[in-house]
Coordinates of C-alpha atoms in Angstrom, one line a residue:
Chain A
M24 CA 133.1 -10.6 -20.3
Q25 CA 129.6 -8.9 -19.4
E26 CA 130.0 -7.5 -23.3
I27 CA 130.6 -10.6 -24.9
A28 CA 127.7 -12.9 -23.1
T29 CA 125.4 -10.0 -24.2
N30 CA 126.8 -9.5 -27.7
A31 CA 127.6 -13.2 -28.4
P32 CA 123.9 -14.6 -30.0
R33 CA 123.6 -11.7 -31.8
I34 CA 126.6 -12.0 -34.2
D35 CA 126.1 -15.9 -34.0
L36 CA 130.0 -15.7 -32.5
R37 CA 131.3 -19.2 -31.9
K38 CA 134.7 -19.1 -30.2
L39 CA 137.4 -16.1 -30.0
V40 CA 141.5 -17.5 -29.7
T41 CA 143.9 -14.8 -28.8
Y42 CA 147.6 -15.2 -29.0
R43 CA 150.6 -13.4 -28.1
D44 CA 153.5 -13.8 -28.5
V45 CA 157.3 -11.9 -26.8
V46 CA 160.3 -12.3 -28.5
V47 CA 163.0 -12.0 -25.5
T48 CA 165.9 -13.2 -28.1
E49 CA 166.2 -13.0 -31.8
A50 CA 169.4 -14.1 -32.8
G51 CA 170.9 -14.7 -30.1
A52 CA 170.1 -11.4 -28.5
R53 CA 168.0 -9.1 -26.3
P54 CA 165.7 -6.7 -28.7
D55 CA 166.2 -2.6 -27.1
R56 CA 162.8 -2.9 -26.9
P57 CA 160.5 -5.9 -26.9
A58 CA 157.3 -5.6 -28.1
H59 CA 154.2 -8.0 -27.4
R60 CA 152.4 -8.9 -30.7
A61 CA 148.8 -10.1 -30.5
S62 CA 145.9 -11.1 -32.4
V63 CA 142.3 -11.8 -31.8
A64 CA 139.9 -14.4 -34.0
A65 CA 136.6 -14.6 -33.5
V66 CA 134.8 -16.5 -35.5
V67 CA 130.8 -15.8 -36.6
R68 CA 128.5 -17.0 -39.1
N69 CA 128.5 -16.2 -42.7
P70 CA 125.4 -13.6 -42.5
W71 CA 125.5 -14.1 -46.5
L72 CA 125.5 -17.1 -46.9
G73 CA 124.1 -18.8 -49.7
T74 CA 122.7 -14.8 -51.2
P75 CA 123.4 -14.3 -54.6
P76 CA 125.6 -12.2 -55.3
R77 CA 124.1 -9.9 -56.3
T78 CA 123.4 -9.1 -52.8
D79 CA 123.4 -5.4 -50.7
L80 CA 125.6 -6.5 -48.0
S81 CA 125.3 -3.2 -45.5
R82 CA 123.1 -4.4 -43.7
E83 CA 124.5 -6.6 -42.0
Q84 CA 127.8 -5.2 -42.2
A85 CA 126.4 -1.8 -39.7
R86 CA 124.6 -4.7 -37.6
V87 CA 128.0 -7.6 -37.2
A88 CA 131.0 -5.4 -37.8
P89 CA 130.7 -2.6 -34.8
V90 CA 130.3 -5.4 -32.6
L91 CA 133.1 -7.6 -33.7
A92 CA 135.1 -4.4 -33.6
G93 CA 134.4 -4.0 -29.9
L94 CA 135.0 -7.5 -28.7
L95 CA 138.4 -8.0 -30.8
T96 CA 140.2 -4.6 -29.4
D97 CA 138.7 -4.9 -26.4
R98 CA 140.6 -7.8 -26.2
L99 CA 144.0 -7.2 -28.1
I100 CA 144.0 -3.8 -25.4
A101 CA 143.5 -6.4 -22.6
A102 CA 146.2 -8.9 -24.5
L103 CA 148.7 -5.7 -25.0
G104 CA 148.1 -4.0 -21.3
G105 CA 146.2 -0.9 -23.0
A106 CA 145.4 0.9 -26.3
D107 CA 148.4 3.9 -25.3
R108 CA 150.6 0.8 -25.4
I109 CA 150.0 -0.3 -29.0
E110 CA 152.0 1.2 -31.5
A111 CA 150.8 -1.2 -34.8
F112 CA 148.4 -2.5 -36.2
G113 CA 146.5 -4.8 -38.8
K114 CA 143.5 -6.3 -39.8
A115 CA 142.2 -9.6 -41.2
A116 CA 139.5 -12.0 -42.4
I117 CA 139.3 -15.9 -43.7
V118 CA 136.0 -16.5 -45.1
G119 CA 134.4 -19.8 -45.5
T120 CA 134.6 -21.8 -49.0
G121 CA 130.8 -22.0 -49.2
G122 CA 130.7 -17.6 -49.0
E123 CA 132.1 -14.7 -51.2
I124 CA 135.8 -13.1 -50.4
E125 CA 133.6 -9.7 -51.2
H126 CA 131.6 -11.3 -47.9
A127 CA 135.0 -10.8 -45.8
G128 CA 135.6 -7.5 -47.2
A129 CA 132.5 -6.9 -45.5
L130 CA 133.4 -7.5 -42.1
I131 CA 136.6 -5.5 -42.6
H132 CA 137.2 -3.0 -45.0
T133 CA 134.2 -0.7 -44.1
P134 CA 133.4 2.5 -41.5
F135 CA 131.5 0.1 -39.0
F136 CA 135.2 -1.9 -38.6
G137 CA 137.9 -0.1 -39.8
D138 CA 137.2 3.6 -38.2
L139 CA 135.8 1.6 -34.7
V140 CA 139.2 -0.2 -34.4
R141 CA 141.1 2.6 -35.3
E142 CA 139.3 3.7 -32.6
F143 CA 139.6 2.5 -30.1
L144 CA 143.1 1.4 -30.8
E145 CA 144.0 5.2 -31.0
G146 CA 145.6 5.3 -34.4
E147 CA 145.0 7.2 -37.4
S148 CA 146.4 5.2 -40.0
I149 CA 144.5 3.0 -42.9
I150 CA 145.0 -0.1 -41.5
C151 CA 146.8 -2.8 -43.8
F152 CA 145.3 -6.0 -44.2
A153 CA 145.2 -9.7 -45.4
D154 CA 141.7 -11.8 -46.3
A155 CA 141.8 -16.0 -48.4
R156 CA 138.9 -18.0 -48.6
A157 CA 140.3 -21.3 -46.4
E158 CA 139.8 -24.8 -44.7
A159 CA 139.7 -24.9 -41.1
G160 CA 142.6 -24.8 -39.8
E161 CA 145.1 -22.4 -42.8
D162 CA 147.4 -20.2 -41.4
L163 CA 146.8 -16.4 -42.4
V164 CA 149.7 -14.0 -41.8
V165 CA 148.1 -10.2 -40.8
P166 CA 150.2 -7.8 -41.7
L167 CA 151.1 -5.1 -39.4
W168 CA 152.2 -1.1 -39.7
H169 CA 152.4 2.4 -37.6
K170 CA 149.4 3.2 -36.2
T171 CA 150.0 6.4 -36.3
R172 CA 152.9 6.7 -39.2
A173 CA 152.4 4.1 -40.7
A174 CA 155.5 4.9 -43.5
T175 CA 157.8 3.3 -40.3
R176 CA 159.4 1.5 -42.0
S177 CA 160.5 0.1 -38.4
H178 CA 156.9 -1.4 -37.5
Y179 CA 156.5 -3.1 -40.5
Q180 CA 155.8 -6.9 -39.3
T181 CA 153.5 -9.4 -39.7
V182 CA 151.7 -11.8 -36.9
T183 CA 150.5 -15.6 -38.2
A184 CA 147.2 -15.8 -36.3
R185 CA 145.0 -19.8 -37.0
V186 CA 142.0 -21.3 -35.6
S187 CA 142.1 -25.4 -36.1
D188 CA 138.9 -26.0 -36.7
A189 CA 137.7 -22.5 -38.4
P190 CA 136.7 -20.9 -40.8
R191 CA 133.8 -23.7 -41.4
A192 CA 132.0 -23.9 -44.9
D193 CA 129.8 -21.4 -43.3
E194 CA 131.6 -19.6 -41.3
I195 CA 134.0 -15.9 -41.2
V196 CA 137.0 -15.9 -39.0
V197 CA 137.6 -12.0 -38.2
I198 CA 140.9 -11.1 -36.7
A199 CA 142.3 -7.8 -35.3
A200 CA 145.8 -7.2 -34.5
A201 CA 148.5 -5.2 -33.2
S202 CA 151.9 -4.8 -31.4
T203 CA 153.3 -2.7 -29.2
G204 CA 156.5 -1.8 -31.0
P205 CA 159.2 -2.2 -33.8
R206 CA 160.7 -5.8 -35.0
P207 CA 163.2 -7.4 -32.9
H208 CA 166.7 -6.1 -34.2
P209 CA 164.7 -2.9 -36.5
R210 CA 168.0 -2.2 -39.4
I211 CA 167.2 -1.2 -42.6
G212 CA 166.6 2.8 -42.3
D213 CA 163.9 4.6 -42.8
R214 CA 162.1 7.0 -45.8
T215 CA 164.6 10.1 -43.9
T216 CA 167.4 7.7 -43.7
D217 CA 167.3 7.0 -47.8
S218 CA 168.7 8.0 -50.5
A219 CA 167.5 8.7 -53.7
V220 CA 167.1 5.5 -55.9
T221 CA 166.4 5.3 -59.5
S222 CA 167.8 3.3 -62.5
E223 CA 169.8 6.2 -63.3
N224 CA 171.8 6.5 -60.4
L225 CA 171.5 2.0 -59.9
E226 CA 173.1 1.4 -63.4
R227 CA 176.7 -0.3 -62.2
V228 CA 174.0 -2.4 -60.5
L229 CA 171.4 -2.8 -62.9
T230 CA 174.1 -3.3 -66.2
Chain B
M5 CA 168.2 -21.0 -19.8
K6 CA 167.8 -19.4 -22.9
I7 CA 164.2 -18.6 -23.9
R8 CA 163.7 -17.2 -27.5
K9 CA 160.3 -16.4 -27.2
I10 CA 157.1 -17.2 -25.2
V11 CA 153.6 -17.3 -26.6
T12 CA 150.6 -17.0 -24.3
H13 CA 147.5 -18.9 -26.9
V14 CA 143.5 -18.7 -25.4
E15 CA 140.0 -20.1 -26.7
E16 CA 136.9 -18.8 -25.4
I17 CA 134.1 -21.3 -27.2
H18 CA 130.7 -19.5 -27.1
T19 CA 128.8 -21.7 -28.8
E20 CA 129.5 -25.8 -29.8
G21 CA 127.0 -28.6 -31.5
G22 CA 124.7 -24.9 -32.3
R23 CA 124.3 -24.4 -28.7
P24 CA 125.5 -22.0 -26.0
V25 CA 128.4 -22.2 -23.9
E26 CA 127.4 -20.4 -20.1
P27 CA 130.2 -19.2 -19.2
A28 CA 132.5 -19.5 -22.5
A29 CA 134.5 -22.5 -22.3
R30 CA 137.6 -21.3 -21.9
I31 CA 141.7 -22.9 -22.9
A32 CA 145.0 -21.3 -22.4
V33 CA 148.2 -22.7 -23.5
V34 CA 151.4 -21.0 -22.7
A35 CA 154.6 -21.8 -24.7
A36 CA 158.1 -20.9 -23.8
V37 CA 160.4 -21.3 -27.1
I38 CA 164.1 -22.3 -25.7
A39 CA 167.8 -23.4 -26.9
N40 CA 168.1 -27.6 -26.5
P41 CA 170.5 -27.5 -23.9
W42 CA 172.5 -30.6 -25.6
A43 CA 172.1 -29.3 -29.0
G44 CA 175.4 -29.6 -30.7
Q45 CA 176.5 -32.3 -28.2
G46 CA 176.4 -35.6 -29.5
F47 CA 174.5 -38.4 -27.9
V48 CA 174.7 -37.0 -24.4
E49 CA 174.3 -40.5 -21.9
D50 CA 173.5 -38.3 -18.8
L51 CA 170.9 -36.0 -18.7
G52 CA 170.6 -34.8 -15.4
P53 CA 172.7 -32.1 -15.3
G54 CA 170.9 -30.2 -18.2
I55 CA 167.3 -31.0 -16.7
D56 CA 168.8 -29.6 -13.0
A57 CA 169.7 -26.6 -15.1
T58 CA 166.3 -26.3 -16.8
A59 CA 163.4 -28.2 -15.7
S60 CA 162.3 -25.8 -13.1
D61 CA 162.7 -22.5 -14.5
L62 CA 160.6 -23.3 -17.2
G63 CA 158.4 -25.0 -14.5
R64 CA 158.3 -22.1 -12.6
L65 CA 158.0 -19.4 -15.3
L66 CA 155.0 -20.9 -17.1
A67 CA 152.5 -22.2 -14.3
P68 CA 151.8 -19.1 -13.1
E69 CA 151.6 -17.5 -16.7
V70 CA 149.2 -20.5 -18.0
L71 CA 146.7 -19.8 -14.9
R72 CA 147.3 -15.6 -15.7
A73 CA 146.0 -16.4 -18.9
L74 CA 143.0 -19.0 -18.3
G75 CA 141.3 -16.0 -16.3
A76 CA 139.9 -18.6 -14.0
P77 CA 140.8 -22.2 -11.5
A78 CA 142.2 -24.9 -13.7
Q79 CA 140.0 -27.6 -13.7
A80 CA 142.0 -29.7 -16.5
Y81 CA 145.0 -30.0 -17.7
G82 CA 147.9 -30.9 -19.7
K83 CA 152.0 -30.0 -21.1
A84 CA 153.6 -30.6 -23.7
A85 CA 157.4 -30.7 -25.4
I86 CA 157.9 -30.0 -29.1
V87 CA 161.9 -31.2 -30.4
G88 CA 163.3 -29.4 -32.9
L89 CA 164.2 -31.8 -35.9
D90 CA 168.2 -32.0 -34.7
G91 CA 167.2 -32.9 -31.4
E92 CA 165.7 -36.8 -29.9
V93 CA 162.5 -36.0 -28.5
E94 CA 164.6 -38.0 -25.1
H95 CA 165.1 -34.5 -24.6
G96 CA 161.8 -32.6 -24.5
S97 CA 160.7 -35.4 -22.2
A98 CA 163.6 -34.9 -19.7
L99 CA 162.6 -31.4 -19.2
I100 CA 159.0 -32.5 -18.9
H101 CA 158.8 -35.9 -17.0
T102 CA 160.4 -35.0 -14.2
L103 CA 158.9 -33.5 -10.4
K104 CA 160.8 -30.2 -10.8
F105 CA 158.4 -29.2 -13.8
G106 CA 155.4 -30.2 -12.7
D107 CA 155.0 -30.0 -9.2
H108 CA 155.2 -25.8 -10.3
F109 CA 151.8 -26.4 -11.8
R110 CA 150.5 -28.7 -9.4
R111 CA 150.5 -26.3 -6.7
A112 CA 149.6 -23.2 -8.2
A113 CA 146.8 -25.3 -10.0
D114 CA 145.6 -27.2 -6.8
A115 CA 146.1 -30.8 -8.3
T116 CA 147.2 -33.8 -7.9
T117 CA 147.3 -36.3 -10.2
L118 CA 150.0 -36.4 -13.5
L119 CA 149.8 -33.9 -16.4
P120 CA 149.1 -35.8 -18.8
A121 CA 151.2 -34.8 -22.2
V122 CA 152.3 -35.0 -25.6
E123 CA 156.4 -35.1 -26.6
K124 CA 157.0 -35.0 -30.5
R125 CA 159.9 -34.1 -32.5
G126 CA 159.4 -31.8 -35.9
G127 CA 159.9 -28.4 -37.9
A128 CA 159.0 -24.6 -37.3
G129 CA 154.9 -24.1 -37.2
T130 CA 154.4 -28.4 -36.3
V131 CA 151.0 -28.6 -35.2
F132 CA 150.6 -30.2 -32.0
D133 CA 147.9 -31.6 -29.4
I134 CA 147.6 -31.2 -26.4
P135 CA 145.6 -33.5 -24.2
L136 CA 144.2 -32.2 -21.2
K137 CA 143.0 -34.3 -17.4
H138 CA 141.4 -33.4 -14.7
V139 CA 143.5 -31.8 -12.5
T140 CA 142.5 -34.1 -9.3
D141 CA 141.2 -36.8 -10.6
P142 CA 141.8 -38.7 -13.7
T143 CA 139.0 -40.2 -14.5
I144 CA 136.8 -37.4 -15.2
R145 CA 135.2 -38.2 -18.4
S146 CA 134.4 -34.8 -18.5
H147 CA 137.2 -33.2 -18.3
H148 CA 139.2 -35.0 -21.3
Q149 CA 140.5 -33.1 -24.1
T150 CA 142.0 -31.8 -26.5
V151 CA 143.4 -28.3 -27.6
E152 CA 145.5 -27.3 -30.7
V153 CA 148.4 -25.0 -31.3
R154 CA 150.9 -24.5 -34.1
V155 CA 153.5 -21.8 -33.2
S156 CA 154.9 -20.2 -37.0
D157 CA 158.6 -19.8 -36.4
A158 CA 159.5 -23.1 -34.0
P159 CA 160.9 -24.9 -32.7
H160 CA 164.4 -24.0 -34.3
P161 CA 166.8 -27.3 -35.6
G162 CA 168.2 -26.4 -32.4
E163 CA 165.1 -25.5 -29.8
I164 CA 162.5 -26.9 -28.0
L165 CA 158.8 -25.4 -27.2
V166 CA 157.5 -26.3 -23.8
A167 CA 153.9 -25.8 -23.2
L168 CA 151.6 -26.2 -19.7
A169 CA 147.9 -26.1 -20.5
A170 CA 145.1 -25.1 -19.2
A171 CA 141.1 -24.8 -18.6
S172 CA 138.5 -23.4 -17.2
R173 CA 136.3 -26.9 -17.2
G174 CA 135.6 -30.0 -19.0
R175 CA 134.1 -30.3 -22.9
P176 CA 131.7 -27.5 -23.4
Q177 CA 128.4 -30.4 -24.4
Q178 CA 129.7 -33.0 -22.1
R179 CA 127.3 -35.4 -21.6
L180 CA 128.5 -38.9 -21.2
A181 CA 128.4 -41.1 -18.5
D182 CA 130.3 -41.4 -15.9
L183 CA 133.6 -44.1 -15.6
S184 CA 131.8 -46.1 -12.7
T185 CA 128.0 -46.3 -13.9
E186 CA 129.4 -48.4 -17.1
Q187 CA 129.0 -52.0 -15.8

């Protein structure tokens, strides 16, 4: 809480929204490994509002994105019970209608955000993402994948993030999301179990 | 009671009206998505057995969870029942408009007043607003507020989403006169 109180004015933070769910049963059966999934969304003022499209974004990126990475991962780790429990992660941003998608990307697609989120969540993979420009209250489906082995198919999943009154036209919602496990009943195999699929050996299906 | 999922939603408001809110205003919601106890039974005249089998367990589950998510004493509170499209609003009301449900929250929050509520029927992903009022005096105007919630995949047609909400304080920049000062 102390850190937030200190950092909120530096990044023009309006609010933080944390969402968490746990699937107790899916299709009537308990998952072997019930996973907690969470997203944390921060609503900040767009630091580039009203600037022309050739504006250099790097200075504000370096100022705002690291603070967001710290805030969001603190909340995620608290919501999910520790970085060591987190197995999959993702990130997203929604820019208000007064900004550019490039502004959303500027806050999540550089080392000032991504490298820190990866470090704080003890991951190694590239972090998958979604972005959008939208009115307040639009929901965004945030993709997650495994934090150290991105191709782990059981961990391909999504969490829906939404802030009812954000982003305003002059704001950006920045989101980090994570899961402590796989989908409830994963059973679509993996790269290690797949047979070779080519158009030739699928000839009967394709014709 | 058959639970499909439990959802926690926490908002922390740091600025409002362009001014800082210190300490940040917190509102927490915890929702359980359960199978409608009366699903597939046609019109059930006596809802009593279903209430007895479900309402108290739901209240006992949700009350400590929402206070834990709030992380502060609850100054205002509220509740919700969102019934899937195949059910009656009466089914949702049955689960939340009973002391068997609400007393768990009242005891845990040292509260005395009636819990304000939203009850409605909707498809999965329907948006609903939970009204909150002060936990010991429903005339305290500063604490009249709402929190907006959406669970993307609930309730299914045969489900009910039941939620409790709690706030750490009144509205962030509350500045309306007290009821007692009005002529």
